[in-house]
mmCIF file of C-alpha atoms and ligand atoms in Angstrom:
data_model
loop_
_atom_site.group_PDB
_atom_site.id
_atom_site.type_symbol
_atom_site.label_atom_id
_atom_site.label_comp_id
_atom_site.label_asym_id
_atom_site.label_seq_id
_atom_site.Cartn_x
_atom_site.Cartn_y
_atom_site.Cartn_z
ATOM 1 C CA UNK A 103 -94.516 -68.140 -76.777
ATOM 2 C CA UNK A 104 -93.067 -70.762 -79.159
ATOM 3 C CA UNK A 105 -94.848 -68.949 -82.067
ATOM 4 C CA UNK A 106 -93.151 -65.724 -81.028
ATOM 5 C CA UNK A 107 -89.688 -67.214 -81.007
ATOM 6 C CA UNK A 108 -90.218 -68.735 -84.459
ATOM 7 C CA UNK A 109 -91.318 -65.299 -85.671
ATOM 8 C CA UNK A 110 -88.268 -63.686 -84.098
ATOM 9 C CA UNK A 111 -85.962 -66.263 -85.631
ATOM 10 C CA UNK A 112 -87.528 -65.726 -89.037
ATOM 11 C CA UNK A 113 -87.187 -61.949 -88.746
ATOM 12 C CA UNK A 114 -83.643 -62.414 -87.535
ATOM 13 C CA UNK A 115 -82.719 -64.605 -90.443
ATOM 14 C CA UNK A 116 -84.302 -62.327 -93.054
ATOM 15 C CA UNK A 117 -82.371 -59.445 -91.502
ATOM 16 C CA UNK A 118 -79.228 -61.539 -91.708
ATOM 17 C CA UNK A 119 -79.804 -62.281 -95.363
ATOM 18 C CA UNK A 120 -80.447 -58.647 -96.171
ATOM 19 C CA UNK A 121 -77.180 -57.707 -94.461
ATOM 20 C CA UNK A 122 -75.341 -60.456 -96.223
ATOM 21 C CA UNK A 123 -76.720 -59.369 -99.591
ATOM 22 C CA UNK A 124 -75.726 -55.791 -98.887
ATOM 23 C CA UNK A 125 -72.208 -56.823 -97.877
ATOM 24 C CA UNK A 126 -71.785 -58.935 -100.998
ATOM 25 C CA UNK A 127 -73.111 -56.147 -103.171
ATOM 26 C CA UNK A 128 -70.631 -53.701 -101.643
ATOM 27 C CA UNK A 129 -67.809 -56.198 -102.188
ATOM 28 C CA UNK A 130 -68.795 -56.672 -105.817
ATOM 29 C CA UNK A 131 -68.917 -52.911 -106.374
ATOM 30 C CA UNK A 132 -65.506 -52.429 -104.729
ATOM 31 C CA UNK A 133 -63.995 -55.075 -106.959
ATOM 32 C CA UNK A 134 -65.641 -53.673 -110.067
ATOM 33 C CA UNK A 135 -64.486 -50.101 -109.450
ATOM 34 C CA UNK A 136 -61.064 -51.455 -108.517
ATOM 35 C CA UNK A 137 -60.898 -53.398 -111.768
ATOM 36 C CA UNK A 138 -61.690 -50.373 -113.902
ATOM 37 C CA UNK A 139 -59.908 -47.717 -111.878
ATOM 38 C CA UNK A 140 -56.635 -49.314 -110.920
ATOM 39 C CA UNK A 141 -54.813 -50.106 -114.159
ATOM 40 C CA UNK A 142 -51.024 -50.231 -114.293
ATOM 41 C CA UNK A 143 -49.409 -47.364 -112.401
ATOM 42 C CA UNK A 144 -49.009 -44.491 -114.846
ATOM 43 C CA UNK A 145 -45.428 -43.563 -115.759
ATOM 44 C CA UNK A 146 -46.646 -40.018 -116.491
ATOM 45 C CA UNK A 147 -47.300 -40.430 -120.225
ATOM 46 C CA UNK A 148 -49.581 -42.473 -122.448
ATOM 47 C CA UNK A 149 -47.426 -43.923 -125.184
ATOM 48 C CA UNK A 150 -43.979 -43.895 -126.731
ATOM 49 C CA UNK A 151 -42.925 -42.777 -130.184
ATOM 50 C CA UNK A 152 -40.207 -44.824 -131.802
ATOM 51 C CA UNK A 153 -38.780 -42.390 -134.335
ATOM 52 C CA UNK A 154 -36.493 -43.542 -137.123
ATOM 53 C CA UNK A 155 -34.737 -41.432 -139.734
ATOM 54 C CA UNK A 156 -34.269 -42.331 -143.340
ATOM 55 C CA UNK A 157 -30.766 -40.909 -143.860
ATOM 56 C CA UNK A 158 -30.980 -40.284 -147.625
ATOM 57 C CA UNK A 159 -34.179 -38.284 -147.023
ATOM 58 C CA UNK A 160 -32.871 -36.540 -143.930
ATOM 59 C CA UNK A 161 -29.637 -35.606 -145.651
ATOM 60 C CA UNK A 162 -31.457 -34.309 -148.715
ATOM 61 C CA UNK A 163 -32.208 -31.115 -146.767
ATOM 62 C CA UNK A 164 -29.523 -31.136 -144.056
ATOM 63 C CA UNK A 165 -25.786 -31.102 -144.315
ATOM 64 C CA UNK A 166 -24.757 -34.559 -143.138
ATOM 65 C CA UNK A 167 -21.220 -35.361 -142.084
ATOM 66 C CA UNK A 168 -21.376 -38.994 -143.135
ATOM 67 C CA UNK A 169 -22.590 -40.617 -146.327
ATOM 68 C CA UNK A 170 -26.282 -41.361 -145.892
ATOM 69 C CA UNK A 171 -26.857 -45.095 -146.163
ATOM 70 C CA UNK A 172 -30.136 -46.601 -147.356
ATOM 71 C CA UNK A 173 -30.890 -48.031 -143.951
ATOM 72 C CA UNK A 174 -33.144 -46.539 -141.319
ATOM 73 C CA UNK A 175 -31.380 -45.249 -138.212
ATOM 74 C CA UNK A 176 -32.733 -44.350 -134.799
ATOM 75 C CA UNK A 177 -33.721 -40.821 -133.960
ATOM 76 C CA UNK A 178 -35.181 -41.529 -130.560
ATOM 77 C CA UNK A 179 -37.824 -42.984 -128.283
ATOM 78 C CA UNK A 180 -40.102 -40.256 -127.006
ATOM 79 C CA UNK A 181 -42.748 -40.390 -124.280
ATOM 80 C CA UNK A 182 -45.946 -38.812 -125.548
ATOM 81 C CA UNK A 183 -49.424 -37.905 -124.307
ATOM 82 C CA UNK A 184 -52.329 -39.235 -126.310
ATOM 83 C CA UNK A 185 -53.514 -35.629 -126.590
ATOM 84 C CA UNK A 186 -50.467 -34.868 -128.738
ATOM 85 C CA UNK A 187 -48.220 -33.115 -126.214
ATOM 86 C CA UNK A 188 -45.221 -34.605 -124.474
ATOM 87 C CA UNK A 189 -43.183 -34.315 -121.311
ATOM 88 C CA UNK A 190 -39.531 -33.335 -121.681
ATOM 89 C CA UNK A 191 -36.414 -32.837 -119.552
ATOM 90 C CA UNK A 192 -37.977 -34.691 -116.626
ATOM 91 C CA UNK A 193 -35.079 -35.543 -114.347
ATOM 92 C CA UNK A 194 -32.851 -32.694 -113.232
ATOM 93 C CA UNK A 195 -30.727 -35.118 -111.217
ATOM 94 C CA UNK A 196 -30.571 -37.801 -113.904
ATOM 95 C CA UNK A 197 -30.024 -35.504 -116.869
ATOM 96 C CA UNK A 198 -26.290 -36.041 -116.833
ATOM 97 C CA UNK A 199 -26.404 -39.671 -115.780
ATOM 98 C CA UNK A 200 -23.296 -41.308 -117.157
ATOM 99 C CA UNK A 201 -23.648 -43.599 -120.116
ATOM 100 C CA UNK A 202 -21.483 -46.620 -120.606
ATOM 101 C CA UNK A 203 -19.306 -46.650 -123.705
ATOM 102 C CA UNK A 204 -21.496 -47.098 -126.795
ATOM 103 C CA UNK A 205 -21.558 -50.549 -128.332
ATOM 104 C CA UNK A 206 -20.732 -50.980 -132.028
ATOM 105 C CA UNK A 207 -24.457 -51.526 -132.571
ATOM 106 C CA UNK A 208 -25.295 -48.174 -131.005
ATOM 107 C CA UNK A 209 -22.643 -46.446 -133.119
ATOM 108 C CA UNK A 210 -24.098 -47.959 -136.280
ATOM 109 C CA UNK A 211 -27.819 -47.825 -135.587
ATOM 110 C CA UNK A 212 -28.149 -44.596 -133.618
ATOM 111 C CA UNK A 213 -25.675 -42.201 -135.203
ATOM 112 C CA UNK A 214 -26.047 -38.473 -135.341
ATOM 113 C CA UNK A 215 -26.184 -37.642 -139.019
ATOM 114 C CA UNK A 216 -25.194 -34.018 -138.529
ATOM 115 C CA UNK A 217 -22.856 -33.859 -135.534
ATOM 116 C CA UNK A 218 -20.992 -35.895 -132.922
ATOM 117 C CA UNK A 219 -23.127 -38.799 -131.746
ATOM 118 C CA UNK A 220 -22.353 -38.501 -127.982
ATOM 119 C CA UNK A 221 -23.963 -35.056 -127.884
ATOM 120 C CA UNK A 222 -26.981 -36.413 -129.768
ATOM 121 C CA UNK A 223 -27.366 -39.320 -127.315
ATOM 122 C CA UNK A 224 -26.953 -36.953 -124.381
ATOM 123 C CA UNK A 225 -29.746 -34.798 -125.780
ATOM 124 C CA UNK A 226 -32.064 -37.730 -126.430
ATOM 125 C CA UNK A 227 -31.563 -39.012 -122.889
ATOM 126 C CA UNK A 228 -31.967 -35.614 -121.229
ATOM 127 C CA UNK A 229 -34.999 -34.518 -123.209
ATOM 128 C CA UNK A 230 -36.879 -37.807 -123.622
ATOM 129 C CA UNK A 231 -35.159 -40.628 -121.738
ATOM 130 C CA UNK A 232 -35.433 -38.926 -118.360
ATOM 131 C CA UNK A 233 -39.216 -38.810 -118.895
ATOM 132 C CA UNK A 234 -39.362 -42.457 -119.941
ATOM 133 C CA UNK A 235 -37.357 -43.503 -116.860
ATOM 134 C CA UNK A 236 -40.388 -44.453 -114.715
ATOM 135 C CA UNK A 237 -41.173 -47.074 -117.355
ATOM 136 C CA UNK A 238 -37.781 -47.953 -118.837
ATOM 137 C CA UNK A 239 -35.277 -47.292 -116.065
ATOM 138 C CA UNK A 240 -31.872 -45.646 -116.101
ATOM 139 C CA UNK A 241 -29.862 -44.426 -119.054
ATOM 140 C CA UNK A 242 -28.221 -47.789 -119.703
ATOM 141 C CA UNK A 243 -31.593 -49.516 -119.729
ATOM 142 C CA UNK A 244 -33.066 -46.775 -121.929
ATOM 143 C CA UNK A 245 -30.364 -47.175 -124.583
ATOM 144 C CA UNK A 246 -30.719 -50.958 -124.519
ATOM 145 C CA UNK A 247 -34.496 -50.714 -124.942
ATOM 146 C CA UNK A 248 -34.215 -48.287 -127.844
ATOM 147 C CA UNK A 249 -31.788 -50.579 -129.676
ATOM 148 C CA UNK A 250 -33.960 -53.621 -129.015
ATOM 149 C CA UNK A 251 -37.079 -51.900 -130.309
ATOM 150 C CA UNK A 252 -35.258 -50.686 -133.403
ATOM 151 C CA UNK A 253 -34.304 -54.254 -134.198
ATOM 152 C CA UNK A 254 -37.648 -55.727 -133.280
ATOM 153 C CA UNK A 255 -39.505 -53.284 -135.514
ATOM 154 C CA UNK A 256 -36.928 -53.214 -138.270
ATOM 155 C CA UNK A 257 -38.163 -50.955 -141.068
ATOM 156 C CA UNK A 258 -35.685 -52.024 -143.770
ATOM 157 C CA UNK A 259 -36.964 -55.551 -143.390
ATOM 158 C CA UNK A 260 -40.656 -54.663 -143.263
ATOM 159 C CA UNK A 261 -40.502 -52.445 -146.352
ATOM 160 C CA UNK A 262 -38.213 -54.802 -148.240
ATOM 161 C CA UNK A 263 -40.560 -57.715 -147.616
ATOM 162 C CA UNK A 264 -43.335 -55.719 -149.250
ATOM 163 C CA UNK A 265 -41.154 -54.856 -152.240
ATOM 164 C CA UNK A 266 -40.725 -51.232 -151.155
ATOM 165 C CA UNK A 267 -37.022 -50.758 -151.917
ATOM 166 C CA UNK A 268 -34.927 -47.577 -152.051
ATOM 167 C CA UNK A 269 -35.226 -46.253 -155.545
ATOM 168 C CA UNK A 270 -33.866 -43.232 -157.240
ATOM 169 C CA UNK A 271 -36.596 -43.356 -159.839
ATOM 170 C CA UNK A 272 -40.254 -43.037 -159.021
ATOM 171 C CA UNK A 273 -42.367 -42.669 -155.931
ATOM 172 C CA UNK A 274 -44.260 -44.989 -153.672
ATOM 173 C CA UNK A 275 -47.763 -44.427 -152.406
ATOM 174 C CA UNK A 276 -47.442 -43.340 -148.778
ATOM 175 C CA UNK A 277 -50.214 -45.822 -148.046
ATOM 176 C CA UNK A 278 -48.104 -48.661 -149.427
ATOM 177 C CA UNK A 279 -45.292 -47.803 -147.021
ATOM 178 C CA UNK A 280 -47.686 -47.679 -144.098
ATOM 179 C CA UNK A 281 -49.371 -50.891 -145.189
ATOM 180 C CA UNK A 282 -46.021 -52.684 -145.445
ATOM 181 C CA UNK A 283 -45.229 -51.808 -141.824
ATOM 182 C CA UNK A 284 -48.733 -52.749 -140.728
ATOM 183 C CA UNK A 285 -48.417 -56.106 -142.468
ATOM 184 C CA UNK A 286 -45.126 -56.748 -140.676
ATOM 185 C CA UNK A 287 -45.855 -55.464 -137.182
ATOM 186 C CA UNK A 288 -49.590 -54.866 -136.855
ATOM 187 C CA UNK A 289 -49.973 -51.098 -136.896
ATOM 188 C CA UNK A 290 -49.352 -48.386 -139.464
ATOM 189 C CA UNK A 291 -46.739 -45.737 -138.682
ATOM 190 C CA UNK A 292 -46.881 -42.016 -139.347
ATOM 191 C CA UNK A 293 -44.640 -40.637 -142.051
ATOM 192 C CA UNK A 294 -42.798 -37.353 -142.223
ATOM 193 C CA UNK A 295 -41.440 -35.887 -145.440
ATOM 194 C CA UNK A 296 -39.564 -32.895 -146.741
ATOM 195 C CA UNK A 297 -40.404 -31.937 -150.309
ATOM 196 C CA UNK A 298 -41.969 -35.338 -150.925
ATOM 197 C CA UNK A 299 -38.964 -37.284 -149.669
ATOM 198 C CA UNK A 300 -39.286 -39.584 -146.680
ATOM 199 C CA UNK A 301 -37.407 -38.204 -143.654
ATOM 200 C CA UNK A 302 -38.843 -40.004 -140.643
ATOM 201 C CA UNK A 303 -41.098 -42.885 -139.681
ATOM 202 C CA UNK A 304 -42.944 -42.663 -136.355
ATOM 203 C CA UNK A 305 -44.310 -45.755 -134.697
ATOM 204 C CA UNK A 306 -46.556 -45.553 -131.654
ATOM 205 C CA UNK A 307 -45.952 -48.051 -128.852
ATOM 206 C CA UNK A 308 -48.165 -48.680 -125.875
ATOM 207 C CA UNK A 309 -46.788 -48.825 -122.344
ATOM 208 C CA UNK A 310 -45.979 -52.502 -122.831
ATOM 209 C CA UNK A 311 -43.902 -51.545 -125.873
ATOM 210 C CA UNK A 312 -46.252 -53.111 -128.390
ATOM 211 C CA UNK A 313 -47.037 -51.270 -131.609
ATOM 212 C CA UNK A 314 -50.370 -49.533 -131.744
ATOM 213 C CA UNK A 315 -52.158 -47.195 -134.121
ATOM 214 C CA UNK A 316 -51.212 -43.641 -133.235
ATOM 215 C CA UNK A 317 -53.907 -41.563 -131.536
ATOM 216 C CA UNK A 318 -55.274 -38.938 -133.959
ATOM 217 C CA UNK A 319 -53.746 -36.086 -131.935
ATOM 218 C CA UNK A 320 -50.220 -37.430 -132.383
ATOM 219 C CA UNK A 321 -48.691 -35.738 -135.432
ATOM 220 C CA UNK A 322 -45.296 -36.307 -136.964
ATOM 221 C CA UNK A 323 -43.221 -33.460 -138.379
ATOM 222 C CA UNK A 324 -44.132 -32.268 -141.872
ATOM 223 C CA UNK A 325 -46.524 -34.860 -143.209
ATOM 224 C CA UNK A 326 -46.022 -36.680 -146.458
ATOM 225 C CA UNK A 327 -48.362 -36.270 -149.373
ATOM 226 C CA UNK A 328 -49.944 -39.199 -151.175
ATOM 227 C CA UNK A 329 -46.626 -40.045 -152.844
ATOM 228 C CA UNK A 330 -43.297 -40.550 -151.155
ATOM 229 C CA UNK A 331 -39.787 -40.677 -152.552
ATOM 230 C CA UNK A 332 -37.430 -43.184 -151.032
ATOM 231 C CA UNK A 333 -34.158 -42.244 -152.681
ATOM 232 C CA UNK A 334 -31.335 -44.698 -152.772
ATOM 233 C CA UNK A 335 -28.395 -43.756 -150.568
ATOM 234 C CA UNK A 336 -24.922 -45.088 -149.902
ATOM 235 C CA UNK A 337 -24.135 -48.684 -149.060
ATOM 236 C CA UNK A 338 -24.125 -49.572 -145.386
ATOM 237 C CA UNK A 339 -20.407 -49.520 -144.414
ATOM 238 C CA UNK A 340 -18.900 -52.972 -143.792
ATOM 239 C CA UNK A 341 -18.460 -52.377 -140.027
ATOM 240 C CA UNK A 342 -22.209 -51.809 -139.724
ATOM 241 C CA UNK A 343 -23.455 -54.567 -141.959
ATOM 242 C CA UNK A 344 -23.818 -57.085 -139.132
ATOM 243 C CA UNK A 345 -26.350 -54.739 -137.519
ATOM 244 C CA UNK A 346 -28.396 -53.938 -140.603
ATOM 245 C CA UNK A 347 -29.984 -56.975 -142.200
ATOM 246 C CA UNK A 348 -30.499 -56.518 -145.924
ATOM 247 C CA UNK A 349 -33.811 -55.023 -147.023
ATOM 248 C CA UNK A 350 -36.328 -57.815 -147.224
ATOM 249 C CA UNK A 351 -34.462 -60.180 -144.898
ATOM 250 C CA UNK A 352 -36.823 -62.486 -143.029
ATOM 251 C CA UNK A 353 -38.773 -60.689 -140.346
ATOM 252 C CA UNK A 354 -37.291 -61.150 -136.889
ATOM 253 C CA UNK A 355 -39.103 -64.054 -135.340
ATOM 254 C CA UNK A 356 -40.730 -65.076 -138.617
ATOM 255 C CA UNK A 357 -38.854 -68.372 -138.645
ATOM 256 C CA UNK A 358 -40.152 -69.190 -135.221
ATOM 257 C CA UNK A 359 -43.633 -69.134 -136.706
ATOM 258 C CA UNK A 360 -45.691 -68.699 -133.598
ATOM 259 C CA UNK A 361 -43.710 -65.750 -132.308
ATOM 260 C CA UNK A 362 -43.858 -63.870 -135.577
ATOM 261 C CA UNK A 363 -47.571 -64.443 -135.826
ATOM 262 C CA UNK A 364 -48.096 -63.270 -132.268
ATOM 263 C CA UNK A 365 -46.188 -60.054 -132.926
ATOM 264 C CA UNK A 366 -48.314 -59.248 -135.926
ATOM 265 C CA UNK A 367 -51.531 -60.459 -134.393
ATOM 266 C CA UNK A 368 -51.066 -58.648 -131.108
ATOM 267 C CA UNK A 369 -50.992 -55.220 -132.645
ATOM 268 C CA UNK A 370 -53.135 -56.222 -135.579
ATOM 269 C CA UNK A 371 -56.407 -56.429 -133.751
ATOM 270 C CA UNK A 372 -56.988 -52.694 -133.475
ATOM 271 C CA UNK A 373 -59.292 -52.948 -130.523
ATOM 272 C CA UNK A 374 -57.079 -55.547 -128.948
ATOM 273 C CA UNK A 375 -54.450 -53.483 -127.193
ATOM 274 C CA UNK A 376 -55.988 -54.101 -123.811
ATOM 275 C CA UNK A 377 -55.124 -57.785 -124.212
ATOM 276 C CA UNK A 378 -52.178 -58.127 -121.901
ATOM 277 C CA UNK A 379 -53.147 -55.259 -119.715
ATOM 278 C CA UNK A 380 -56.339 -57.201 -119.097
ATOM 279 C CA UNK A 381 -54.309 -59.886 -117.344
ATOM 280 C CA UNK A 382 -54.200 -58.041 -114.075
ATOM 281 C CA UNK A 383 -57.883 -57.325 -113.643
ATOM 282 C CA UNK A 384 -58.948 -60.711 -115.038
ATOM 283 C CA UNK A 385 -58.864 -62.383 -111.603
ATOM 284 C CA UNK A 386 -61.077 -59.544 -110.443
ATOM 285 C CA UNK A 387 -63.580 -60.250 -113.155
ATOM 286 C CA UNK A 388 -63.636 -63.871 -112.039
ATOM 287 C CA UNK A 389 -64.086 -62.782 -108.409
ATOM 288 C CA UNK A 390 -66.915 -60.466 -109.379
ATOM 289 C CA UNK A 391 -68.609 -63.243 -111.297
ATOM 290 C CA UNK A 392 -68.327 -65.567 -108.307
ATOM 291 C CA UNK A 393 -69.693 -62.873 -106.046
ATOM 292 C CA UNK A 394 -72.604 -62.189 -108.366
ATOM 293 C CA UNK A 395 -73.391 -65.897 -108.391
ATOM 294 C CA UNK A 396 -73.199 -66.048 -104.599
ATOM 295 C CA UNK A 397 -75.353 -62.950 -104.431
ATOM 296 C CA UNK A 398 -77.961 -64.471 -106.708
ATOM 297 C CA UNK A 399 -77.972 -67.651 -104.640
ATOM 298 C CA UNK A 400 -78.318 -65.782 -101.360
ATOM 299 C CA UNK A 401 -80.983 -63.541 -102.860
ATOM 300 C CA UNK A 402 -83.014 -66.536 -103.995
ATOM 301 C CA UNK A 403 -82.638 -68.159 -100.611
ATOM 302 C CA UNK A 404 -83.600 -64.930 -98.865
ATOM 303 C CA UNK A 405 -86.673 -64.442 -101.044
ATOM 304 C CA UNK A 406 -87.709 -67.974 -100.260
ATOM 305 C CA UNK A 407 -87.399 -67.242 -96.525
ATOM 306 C CA UNK A 408 -89.335 -63.999 -96.864
ATOM 307 C CA UNK A 409 -92.118 -65.744 -98.791
ATOM 308 C CA UNK A 410 -92.254 -68.413 -96.141
ATOM 309 C CA UNK A 411 -92.513 -65.669 -93.518
ATOM 310 C CA UNK A 412 -95.384 -64.013 -95.371
ATOM 311 C CA UNK A 413 -97.186 -67.297 -95.753
ATOM 312 C CA UNK A 414 -96.827 -67.792 -92.035
ATOM 313 C CA UNK A 415 -98.197 -64.308 -91.320
ATOM 314 C CA UNK A 416 -101.147 -64.726 -93.706
ATOM 315 C CA UNK A 417 -102.119 -68.121 -92.463
ATOM 316 C CA UNK A 418 -102.296 -67.966 -88.699
ATOM 317 C CA UNK A 419 -103.636 -71.499 -88.606
ATOM 318 C CA UNK A 420 -100.506 -72.855 -90.213
ATOM 319 C CA UNK A 421 -98.419 -70.721 -87.873
ATOM 320 C CA UNK A 422 -100.290 -72.020 -84.865
ATOM 321 C CA UNK A 423 -99.952 -75.479 -86.238
ATOM 322 C CA UNK A 424 -96.193 -75.127 -86.613
ATOM 323 C CA UNK A 425 -95.941 -73.383 -83.280
ATOM 324 C CA UNK A 426 -97.768 -76.181 -81.658
ATOM 325 C CA UNK A 427 -95.589 -78.758 -83.316
ATOM 326 C CA UNK A 428 -92.422 -76.968 -82.333
ATOM 327 C CA UNK A 429 -93.730 -76.136 -78.915
ATOM 328 C CA UNK A 430 -94.638 -79.749 -78.569
ATOM 329 C CA UNK A 431 -91.097 -80.780 -79.277
ATOM 330 C CA UNK A 432 -89.463 -78.123 -77.167
ATOM 331 C CA UNK A 433 -91.830 -78.259 -74.233
ATOM 332 C CA UNK A 434 -93.423 -81.640 -73.758
HETATM 333 C C1 NAG B 576 -29.233 -49.354 -114.375
HETATM 334 O O1 NAG B 576 -30.264 -50.226 -114.018
HETATM 335 C C2 NAG B 576 -29.902 -51.592 -114.044
HETATM 336 C C3 NAG B 576 -31.129 -52.408 -113.698
HETATM 337 O O2 NAG B 576 -32.248 -51.947 -114.348
HETATM 338 C C4 NAG B 576 -28.794 -51.874 -113.061
HETATM 339 O O3 NAG B 576 -28.416 -53.212 -113.146
HETATM 340 C C5 NAG B 576 -27.626 -50.975 -113.363
HETATM 341 O O4 NAG B 576 -26.635 -51.129 -112.375
HETATM 342 C C6 NAG B 576 -28.036 -49.519 -113.438
HETATM 343 N N1 NAG B 576 -26.919 -48.742 -113.915
HETATM 344 C C7 NAG B 576 -26.558 -47.597 -113.356
HETATM 345 C C8 NAG B 576 -25.401 -46.903 -113.978
HETATM 346 O O5 NAG B 576 -27.149 -47.128 -112.399
#
């Protein structure tokens, strides 16, 4: 009778441990699949292209209505799929969302080179901005983000720092241009040319707006050859000079040391672009580790119990002995 109850208790407890192990295992699996499956909510695209024009190159094959200055200007910020396609004209009801009056910075840094700028901005918002809205917000926020990114990843400064200056004599190696931008911001851009002259520079940004190497499927317009001309254009007009630092000015953030280094370093580690995104699941990883530890502990404890059970079954004498002892205590 006492032996039976000990047996029952042992079987009960081993059953309990098996259930507990199973539950913990299920928990660990849930957390693991959650950690890998639930990244940031997708805005409906994979990356953004920050596209800048080099006016002297652009205007070498287009009729421009303003003198083309030797200073990169904004073309747009375009949502893109990593497979090379892109969404466009995404928000019927937001397409004609009103824009506030343009700031002097927007007039200087994001001009249409071939027509009235308001129509150009309207087009960029309707075609691309409406698709970026899940990530960047309304039209006002979109314009602000584009201007910020243009300044943050200033191309005049990056190229100038590397000694790549507008020149009406001679070419640069396309690789040198790309390397200069990589040195400044951590990832090489794509280059687009017409007849060997630089027209556009495309930078890929991840969904946290950090530069990244462009996926192989993302292609700019006509590619450049090995050599690129960077013809000298007009001077930046005085009203725009405050917004265009001279070529080779200090990199934004460079004086702050740490910040500049972080900008370069963040994009620089090519395999590193999960860095900040990893913040969210990192508590999960910790939880999984804890669970695995708990699981291991419970498993060891359970195995110990099971072994003890087997020993009891194989050695009836010991069992009787223990039964007697326990019986003795319980039933004097
Ligand atoms: C755009 O969004 C910002 C916040 O992101 C908000 O403050 C602002 O009022 C919005 N503007 C319009 C015109 O809806």
